[in-house]
Amino acid sequence: MNIILLGPPGAGKGTQASRLVDNRGMVQLSTGDMLRAAVKAQTPIGLKAKAVMEAGELVSDEIVSGIIGEALDGMAAETGVIFDGYPRTQAQAHSLDTILADRGRTLDHVIELDVDEDALVERITGRFTCASCGEGYHDMFKTTKVADTCDKCGGHEFKRRPDDNEETVRTRMAEYRAKTAPILPIYEARNIVSRVDGMADMDEVTVAISTILDGADA
Ligand code: AMP
């Protein structure tokens, strides 16, 4: 099964994708994560993407579709994939069709996480992760149980994304509205879009997504 999780920054795509990885053995392909890794490793792609990402703008379609194609090449055909943060433009949506068709894959679901934008700014600007294991936290909604200590691995170092500040978040949301939301009709025409209330409790969102996926399995 191949699915797209769609929604503005902070909608919970990453959280829900990692739960699908844990619960269903699917693989999460997050272009944001792959680009951040490229920036960290200072690869040619990372060097090109760094400033664009820091400004909250979109990296070129060519680059992101290239990394998605490469990631899929290393994967068994029966492994289910969650596309998280890709596609983000009409050109990427068309590229994804070709990328999947070339590899004998089909797109089964597009799940849109419906959210209130103003609440998202608070969600995003408060988030941080453990520098060792990547566990996600939030200043208000999910603090560590013991101060400055990761609940999962006991690490003491935490990090915040450089693009999680209010100004950049507003740009990222504007990019979503202008370039990403318009790709929904492509998938609506194929009857594969489901909407989930992304403002609901995280566990409820997980159940709602599961119900959609199981409906197709049944
Ligand atoms: P994310 O982690 O999905 O919020 O992505 C972080 C940043 O990486 C975005 O603000 C963009 O600059 C870049 N990015 C991630 N995915 C894409 C994509 N599919 N197309 C263009 N830029 C992307």
PDB file of C-alpha atoms and ligand atoms in Angstrom:
ATOM      1  CA  MET A   1       0.000   0.000   0.000  1.00  0.00           C
ATOM      2  CA  ASN A   2       1.277   3.462  -0.909  1.00  0.00           C
ATOM      3  CA  ILE A   3      -0.208   6.524   0.735  1.00  0.00           C
ATOM      4  CA  ILE A   4       0.321  10.277   0.888  1.00  0.00           C
ATOM      5  CA  LEU A   5      -0.108  12.221   4.114  1.00  0.00           C
ATOM      6  CA  LEU A   6      -1.039  15.740   3.175  1.00  0.00           C
ATOM      7  CA  GLY A   7      -1.423  18.800   5.378  1.00  0.00           C
ATOM      8  CA  PRO A   8       0.270  22.078   6.283  1.00  0.00           C
ATOM      9  CA  PRO A   9       3.402  22.166   8.432  1.00  0.00           C
ATOM     10  CA  GLY A  10       2.644  21.027  11.963  1.00  0.00           C
ATOM     11  CA  ALA A  11      -0.482  19.093  10.965  1.00  0.00           C
ATOM     12  CA  GLY A  12       1.003  15.933  12.468  1.00  0.00           C
ATOM     13  CA  LYS A  13       2.155  14.157   9.302  1.00  0.00           C
ATOM     14  CA  GLY A  14       5.487  13.112  10.785  1.00  0.00           C
ATOM     15  CA  THR A  15       3.956  11.867  14.033  1.00  0.00           C
ATOM     16  CA  GLN A  16       1.311   9.834  12.250  1.00  0.00           C
ATOM     17  CA  ALA A  17       3.772   8.498   9.700  1.00  0.00           C
ATOM     18  CA  SER A  18       6.077   7.212  12.423  1.00  0.00           C
ATOM     19  CA  ARG A  19       3.137   5.458  14.066  1.00  0.00           C
ATOM     20  CA  LEU A  20       2.308   3.751  10.774  1.00  0.00           C
ATOM     21  CA  VAL A  21       5.928   2.652  10.587  1.00  0.00           C
ATOM     22  CA  ASP A  22       5.705   1.155  14.093  1.00  0.00           C
ATOM     23  CA  ASN A  23       2.258  -0.389  13.725  1.00  0.00           C
ATOM     24  CA  ARG A  24       2.279  -1.595  10.143  1.00  0.00           C
ATOM     25  CA  GLY A  25       5.879  -1.953   9.083  1.00  0.00           C
ATOM     26  CA  MET A  26       5.471   0.665   6.393  1.00  0.00           C
ATOM     27  CA  VAL A  27       8.368   2.893   5.366  1.00  0.00           C
ATOM     28  CA  GLN A  28       8.169   6.658   5.823  1.00  0.00           C
ATOM     29  CA  LEU A  29       9.635   8.754   3.043  1.00  0.00           C
ATOM     30  CA  SER A  30       9.877  12.304   4.342  1.00  0.00           C
ATOM     31  CA  THR A  31      11.489  14.685   1.874  1.00  0.00           C
ATOM     32  CA  GLY A  32      11.961  17.156   4.755  1.00  0.00           C
ATOM     33  CA  ASP A  33      13.921  14.567   6.784  1.00  0.00           C
ATOM     34  CA  MET A  34      15.960  13.524   3.750  1.00  0.00           C
ATOM     35  CA  LEU A  35      16.770  17.143   2.926  1.00  0.00           C
ATOM     36  CA  ARG A  36      17.744  17.888   6.540  1.00  0.00           C
ATOM     37  CA  ALA A  37      20.082  14.881   6.441  1.00  0.00           C
ATOM     38  CA  ALA A  38      21.588  16.209   3.194  1.00  0.00           C
ATOM     39  CA  VAL A  39      22.090  19.654   4.756  1.00  0.00           C
ATOM     40  CA  LYS A  40      23.773  18.088   7.777  1.00  0.00           C
ATOM     41  CA  ALA A  41      26.050  15.942   5.604  1.00  0.00           C
ATOM     42  CA  GLN A  42      26.771  18.962   3.363  1.00  0.00           C
ATOM     43  CA  THR A  43      26.077  16.994   0.192  1.00  0.00           C
ATOM     44  CA  PRO A  44      25.656  18.978  -3.061  1.00  0.00           C
ATOM     45  CA  ILE A  45      21.861  18.740  -2.645  1.00  0.00           C
ATOM     46  CA  GLY A  46      22.128  19.838   0.985  1.00  0.00           C
ATOM     47  CA  LEU A  47      24.229  22.841   0.079  1.00  0.00           C
ATOM     48  CA  LYS A  48      21.641  23.911  -2.505  1.00  0.00           C
ATOM     49  CA  ALA A  49      18.667  23.318  -0.217  1.00  0.00           C
ATOM     50  CA  LYS A  50      19.901  24.904   3.015  1.00  0.00           C
ATOM     51  CA  ALA A  51      19.010  28.569   2.434  1.00  0.00           C
ATOM     52  CA  VAL A  52      15.721  27.707   0.721  1.00  0.00           C
ATOM     53  CA  MET A  53      14.653  25.585   3.687  1.00  0.00           C
ATOM     54  CA  GLU A  54      15.686  28.212   6.199  1.00  0.00           C
ATOM     55  CA  ALA A  55      13.491  30.719   4.382  1.00  0.00           C
ATOM     56  CA  GLY A  56      10.535  28.303   4.452  1.00  0.00           C
ATOM     57  CA  GLU A  57      10.366  28.183   0.661  1.00  0.00           C
ATOM     58  CA  LEU A  58      10.195  25.101  -1.532  1.00  0.00           C
ATOM     59  CA  VAL A  59      13.230  23.216  -2.801  1.00  0.00           C
ATOM     60  CA  SER A  60      13.110  22.524  -6.558  1.00  0.00           C
ATOM     61  CA  ASP A  61      10.766  19.853  -7.879  1.00  0.00           C
ATOM     62  CA  GLU A  62      13.653  18.195  -9.652  1.00  0.00           C
ATOM     63  CA  ILE A  63      15.672  17.703  -6.483  1.00  0.00           C
ATOM     64  CA  VAL A  64      12.850  16.318  -4.349  1.00  0.00           C
ATOM     65  CA  SER A  65      11.457  14.022  -7.036  1.00  0.00           C
ATOM     66  CA  GLY A  66      15.004  12.773  -7.628  1.00  0.00           C
ATOM     67  CA  ILE A  67      15.497  11.822  -3.990  1.00  0.00           C
ATOM     68  CA  ILE A  68      12.108  10.126  -3.815  1.00  0.00           C
ATOM     69  CA  GLY A  69      12.860   8.029  -6.907  1.00  0.00           C
ATOM     70  CA  GLU A  70      16.231   7.002  -5.498  1.00  0.00           C
ATOM     71  CA  ALA A  71      14.742   6.080  -2.124  1.00  0.00           C
ATOM     72  CA  LEU A  72      12.145   3.849  -3.782  1.00  0.00           C
ATOM     73  CA  ASP A  73      14.765   2.102  -5.874  1.00  0.00           C
ATOM     74  CA  GLY A  74      16.300   0.623  -2.778  1.00  0.00           C
ATOM     75  CA  MET A  75      13.031  -0.819  -1.555  1.00  0.00           C
ATOM     76  CA  ALA A  76      11.188  -4.110  -2.103  1.00  0.00           C
ATOM     77  CA  ALA A  77       8.054  -3.645  -4.229  1.00  0.00           C
ATOM     78  CA  GLU A  78       5.777  -5.061  -1.522  1.00  0.00           C
ATOM     79  CA  THR A  79       6.949  -2.605   1.145  1.00  0.00           C
ATOM     80  CA  GLY A  80       4.219  -0.052   1.839  1.00  0.00           C
ATOM     81  CA  VAL A  81       5.322   3.558   1.617  1.00  0.00           C
ATOM     82  CA  ILE A  82       4.046   6.686   3.345  1.00  0.00           C
ATOM     83  CA  PHE A  83       4.890   9.865   1.472  1.00  0.00           C
ATOM     84  CA  ASP A  84       5.261  12.572   4.110  1.00  0.00           C
ATOM     85  CA  GLY A  85       5.737  16.108   2.811  1.00  0.00           C
ATOM     86  CA  TYR A  86       5.790  15.003  -0.810  1.00  0.00           C
ATOM     87  CA  PRO A  87       4.325  15.833  -3.285  1.00  0.00           C
ATOM     88  CA  ARG A  88       4.024  19.556  -2.551  1.00  0.00           C
ATOM     89  CA  THR A  89       3.363  20.961  -6.054  1.00  0.00           C
ATOM     90  CA  GLN A  90       1.442  19.882  -9.136  1.00  0.00           C
ATOM     91  CA  ALA A  91       4.706  19.092 -10.930  1.00  0.00           C
ATOM     92  CA  GLN A  92       5.724  16.807  -8.049  1.00  0.00           C
ATOM     93  CA  ALA A  93       2.308  15.114  -8.102  1.00  0.00           C
ATOM     94  CA  HIS A  94       2.788  14.332 -11.794  1.00  0.00           C
ATOM     95  CA  SER A  95       6.345  13.133 -11.211  1.00  0.00           C
ATOM     96  CA  LEU A  96       5.119  10.856  -8.441  1.00  0.00           C
ATOM     97  CA  ASP A  97       2.660   9.223 -10.848  1.00  0.00           C
ATOM     98  CA  THR A  98       5.524   8.412 -13.197  1.00  0.00           C
ATOM     99  CA  ILE A  99       7.888   7.354 -10.397  1.00  0.00           C
ATOM    100  CA  LEU A 100       5.272   4.924  -9.026  1.00  0.00           C
ATOM    101  CA  ALA A 101       4.194   3.579 -12.424  1.00  0.00           C
ATOM    102  CA  ASP A 102       7.821   2.934 -13.395  1.00  0.00           C
ATOM    103  CA  ARG A 103       8.188   0.796 -10.279  1.00  0.00           C
ATOM    104  CA  GLY A 104       4.895  -1.068 -10.611  1.00  0.00           C
ATOM    105  CA  ARG A 105       3.363   0.744  -7.641  1.00  0.00           C
ATOM    106  CA  THR A 106      -0.040   2.400  -7.302  1.00  0.00           C
ATOM    107  CA  LEU A 107      -1.233   5.143  -5.008  1.00  0.00           C
ATOM    108  CA  ASP A 108      -3.950   3.851  -2.681  1.00  0.00           C
ATOM    109  CA  HIS A 109      -4.831   6.761  -0.400  1.00  0.00           C
ATOM    110  CA  VAL A 110      -4.276  10.451   0.058  1.00  0.00           C
ATOM    111  CA  ILE A 111      -5.067  11.382   3.646  1.00  0.00           C
ATOM    112  CA  GLU A 112      -5.524  15.064   4.302  1.00  0.00           C
ATOM    113  CA  LEU A 113      -5.022  16.259   7.859  1.00  0.00           C
ATOM    114  CA  ASP A 114      -7.441  19.120   8.338  1.00  0.00           C
ATOM    115  CA  VAL A 115      -6.158  21.768  10.756  1.00  0.00           C
ATOM    116  CA  ASP A 116      -6.616  25.271  12.077  1.00  0.00           C
ATOM    117  CA  GLU A 117      -3.661  27.363  10.920  1.00  0.00           C
ATOM    118  CA  ASP A 118      -3.444  29.689  13.911  1.00  0.00           C
ATOM    119  CA  ALA A 119      -3.232  26.771  16.309  1.00  0.00           C
ATOM    120  CA  LEU A 120      -0.482  25.315  14.136  1.00  0.00           C
ATOM    121  CA  VAL A 121       1.889  28.187  14.762  1.00  0.00           C
ATOM    122  CA  GLU A 122       1.760  27.433  18.497  1.00  0.00           C
ATOM    123  CA  ARG A 123       2.196  23.729  17.793  1.00  0.00           C
ATOM    124  CA  ILE A 124       5.225  24.232  15.592  1.00  0.00           C
ATOM    125  CA  THR A 125       7.112  26.913  17.474  1.00  0.00           C
ATOM    126  CA  GLY A 126       6.965  24.803  20.667  1.00  0.00           C
ATOM    127  CA  ARG A 127       8.282  21.572  19.254  1.00  0.00           C
ATOM    128  CA  PHE A 128      11.696  20.048  19.875  1.00  0.00           C
ATOM    129  CA  THR A 129      13.292  16.611  19.582  1.00  0.00           C
ATOM    130  CA  CYS A 130      15.846  14.533  21.437  1.00  0.00           C
ATOM    131  CA  ALA A 131      19.194  14.945  19.681  1.00  0.00           C
ATOM    132  CA  SER A 132      20.058  11.268  20.294  1.00  0.00           C
ATOM    133  CA  CYS A 133      16.920   9.268  19.448  1.00  0.00           C
ATOM    134  CA  GLY A 134      14.685  11.803  17.684  1.00  0.00           C
ATOM    135  CA  GLU A 135      11.737  11.454  20.107  1.00  0.00           C
ATOM    136  CA  GLY A 136       9.446  14.460  19.661  1.00  0.00           C
ATOM    137  CA  TYR A 137       8.389  16.833  22.470  1.00  0.00           C
ATOM    138  CA  HIS A 138       6.546  20.121  22.900  1.00  0.00           C
ATOM    139  CA  ASP A 139       6.980  23.018  25.350  1.00  0.00           C
ATOM    140  CA  MET A 140       3.290  22.910  26.277  1.00  0.00           C
ATOM    141  CA  PHE A 141       1.726  19.702  25.036  1.00  0.00           C
ATOM    142  CA  LYS A 142       4.395  17.068  25.661  1.00  0.00           C
ATOM    143  CA  THR A 143       7.210  17.980  28.027  1.00  0.00           C
ATOM    144  CA  THR A 144       9.833  15.497  29.239  1.00  0.00           C
ATOM    145  CA  LYS A 145       8.833  13.684  32.461  1.00  0.00           C
ATOM    146  CA  VAL A 146      12.148  14.593  34.091  1.00  0.00           C
ATOM    147  CA  ALA A 147      13.541  18.034  33.236  1.00  0.00           C
ATOM    148  CA  ASP A 148      16.069  17.990  30.375  1.00  0.00           C
ATOM    149  CA  THR A 149      16.010  14.184  30.108  1.00  0.00           C
ATOM    150  CA  CYS A 150      14.565  12.248  27.183  1.00  0.00           C
ATOM    151  CA  ASP A 151      11.783   9.861  28.323  1.00  0.00           C
ATOM    152  CA  LYS A 152      12.796   7.339  25.694  1.00  0.00           C
ATOM    153  CA  CYS A 153      16.604   7.165  25.744  1.00  0.00           C
ATOM    154  CA  GLY A 154      17.676   9.291  28.731  1.00  0.00           C
ATOM    155  CA  GLY A 155      19.555  11.729  26.475  1.00  0.00           C
ATOM    156  CA  HIS A 156      20.119  15.271  27.705  1.00  0.00           C
ATOM    157  CA  GLU A 157      20.528  17.116  24.432  1.00  0.00           C
ATOM    158  CA  PHE A 158      17.588  18.465  22.519  1.00  0.00           C
ATOM    159  CA  LYS A 159      17.257  20.348  19.268  1.00  0.00           C
ATOM    160  CA  ARG A 160      14.833  22.597  17.449  1.00  0.00           C
ATOM    161  CA  ARG A 161      14.460  22.943  13.707  1.00  0.00           C
ATOM    162  CA  PRO A 162      15.865  26.254  12.452  1.00  0.00           C
ATOM    163  CA  ASP A 163      12.731  26.742  10.327  1.00  0.00           C
ATOM    164  CA  ASP A 164      10.334  26.343  13.263  1.00  0.00           C
ATOM    165  CA  ASN A 165      10.178  30.071  14.063  1.00  0.00           C
ATOM    166  CA  GLU A 166       6.984  32.067  13.553  1.00  0.00           C
ATOM    167  CA  GLU A 167       8.071  34.050  10.493  1.00  0.00           C
ATOM    168  CA  THR A 168       9.281  30.985   8.590  1.00  0.00           C
ATOM    169  CA  VAL A 169       6.234  28.997   9.655  1.00  0.00           C
ATOM    170  CA  ARG A 170       3.965  31.674   8.126  1.00  0.00           C
ATOM    171  CA  THR A 171       5.927  31.418   4.852  1.00  0.00           C
ATOM    172  CA  ARG A 172       5.699  27.619   4.904  1.00  0.00           C
ATOM    173  CA  MET A 173       1.944  27.865   5.395  1.00  0.00           C
ATOM    174  CA  ALA A 174       1.595  30.351   2.553  1.00  0.00           C
ATOM    175  CA  GLU A 175       3.564  27.942   0.341  1.00  0.00           C
ATOM    176  CA  TYR A 176       1.204  25.149   1.377  1.00  0.00           C
ATOM    177  CA  ARG A 177      -1.898  27.195   0.532  1.00  0.00           C
ATOM    178  CA  ALA A 178      -0.539  28.456  -2.780  1.00  0.00           C
ATOM    179  CA  LYS A 179       1.217  25.370  -4.124  1.00  0.00           C
ATOM    180  CA  THR A 180       0.280  22.226  -2.206  1.00  0.00           C
ATOM    181  CA  ALA A 181      -3.453  22.521  -1.471  1.00  0.00           C
ATOM    182  CA  PRO A 182      -4.136  22.878  -5.240  1.00  0.00           C
ATOM    183  CA  ILE A 183      -2.904  19.314  -5.864  1.00  0.00           C
ATOM    184  CA  LEU A 184      -5.858  17.826  -3.959  1.00  0.00           C
ATOM    185  CA  PRO A 185      -8.262  17.949  -6.932  1.00  0.00           C
ATOM    186  CA  ILE A 186      -5.902  15.650  -8.874  1.00  0.00           C
ATOM    187  CA  TYR A 187      -6.489  12.958  -6.273  1.00  0.00           C
ATOM    188  CA  GLU A 188     -10.131  13.842  -5.630  1.00  0.00           C
ATOM    189  CA  ALA A 189     -10.809  13.058  -9.285  1.00  0.00           C
ATOM    190  CA  ARG A 190      -9.463   9.543  -8.563  1.00  0.00           C
ATOM    191  CA  ASN A 191     -11.628   9.143  -5.446  1.00  0.00           C
ATOM    192  CA  ILE A 192      -8.689   8.375  -3.177  1.00  0.00           C
ATOM    193  CA  VAL A 193      -8.828  11.366  -0.800  1.00  0.00           C
ATOM    194  CA  SER A 194      -9.938  10.993   2.831  1.00  0.00           C
ATOM    195  CA  ARG A 195     -10.029  13.823   5.356  1.00  0.00           C
ATOM    196  CA  VAL A 196      -9.123  13.455   8.998  1.00  0.00           C
ATOM    197  CA  ASP A 197      -9.522  16.056  11.745  1.00  0.00           C
ATOM    198  CA  GLY A 198      -5.897  16.874  12.482  1.00  0.00           C
ATOM    199  CA  MET A 199      -6.850  19.015  15.491  1.00  0.00           C
ATOM    200  CA  ALA A 200      -8.150  15.949  17.333  1.00  0.00           C
ATOM    201  CA  ASP A 201      -6.066  14.154  19.933  1.00  0.00           C
ATOM    202  CA  MET A 202      -3.042  12.404  18.330  1.00  0.00           C
ATOM    203  CA  ASP A 203      -4.342   8.932  19.268  1.00  0.00           C
ATOM    204  CA  GLU A 204      -7.742   9.675  17.736  1.00  0.00           C
ATOM    205  CA  VAL A 205      -6.049  10.777  14.525  1.00  0.00           C
ATOM    206  CA  THR A 206      -4.102   7.492  14.483  1.00  0.00           C
ATOM    207  CA  VAL A 207      -7.345   5.510  14.867  1.00  0.00           C
ATOM    208  CA  ALA A 208      -9.046   7.512  12.112  1.00  0.00           C
ATOM    209  CA  ILE A 209      -6.159   6.850   9.722  1.00  0.00           C
ATOM    210  CA  SER A 210      -6.122   3.180  10.627  1.00  0.00           C
ATOM    211  CA  THR A 211      -9.827   2.893   9.892  1.00  0.00           C
ATOM    212  CA  ILE A 212      -9.293   4.383   6.444  1.00  0.00           C
ATOM    213  CA  LEU A 213      -6.429   1.994   5.661  1.00  0.00           C
ATOM    214  CA  ASP A 214      -8.259  -1.061   7.019  1.00  0.00           C
ATOM    215  CA  GLY A 215     -11.341  -0.166   5.033  1.00  0.00           C
ATOM    216  CA  ALA A 216      -9.260  -0.646   1.937  1.00  0.00           C
ATOM    217  CA  ASP A 217      -7.699  -3.872   3.210  1.00  0.00           C
ATOM    218  CA  ALA A 218     -11.037  -5.502   4.036  1.00  0.00           C
TER     219      ALA A 218
HETATM  220  P1  AMP B   1       9.050  19.514   6.212  1.00  0.00           P
HETATM  221  O1  AMP B   1       9.941  18.786   7.146  1.00  0.00           O
HETATM  222  O2  AMP B   1       8.184  18.602   5.383  1.00  0.00           O
HETATM  223  O3  AMP B   1       8.255  20.614   6.876  1.00  0.00           O
HETATM  224  O4  AMP B   1      10.014  20.249   5.157  1.00  0.00           O
HETATM  225  C1  AMP B   1      10.957  21.217   5.568  1.00  0.00           C
HETATM  226  C2  AMP B   1      11.403  22.045   4.379  1.00  0.00           C
HETATM  227  O5  AMP B   1      12.053  21.189   3.422  1.00  0.00           O
HETATM  228  C3  AMP B   1      10.298  22.724   3.607  1.00  0.00           C
HETATM  229  O6  AMP B   1       9.908  23.969   4.174  1.00  0.00           O
HETATM  230  C4  AMP B   1      10.949  22.887   2.231  1.00  0.00           C
HETATM  231  O7  AMP B   1      11.893  23.939   2.229  1.00  0.00           O
HETATM  232  C5  AMP B   1      11.721  21.591   2.091  1.00  0.00           C
HETATM  233  N1  AMP B   1      10.885  20.515   1.489  1.00  0.00           N
HETATM  234  C6  AMP B   1      10.509  19.349   2.069  1.00  0.00           C
HETATM  235  N2  AMP B   1       9.770  18.596   1.232  1.00  0.00           N
HETATM  236  C7  AMP B   1       9.681  19.313   0.077  1.00  0.00           C
HETATM  237  C8  AMP B   1       9.026  19.087  -1.174  1.00  0.00           C
HETATM  238  N3  AMP B   1       8.313  17.974  -1.401  1.00  0.00           N
HETATM  239  N4  AMP B   1       9.167  20.046  -2.129  1.00  0.00           N
HETATM  240  C9  AMP B   1       9.893  21.162  -1.920  1.00  0.00           C
HETATM  241  N5  AMP B   1      10.507  21.451  -0.766  1.00  0.00           N
HETATM  242  C10 AMP B   1      10.406  20.539   0.241  1.00  0.00           C
END
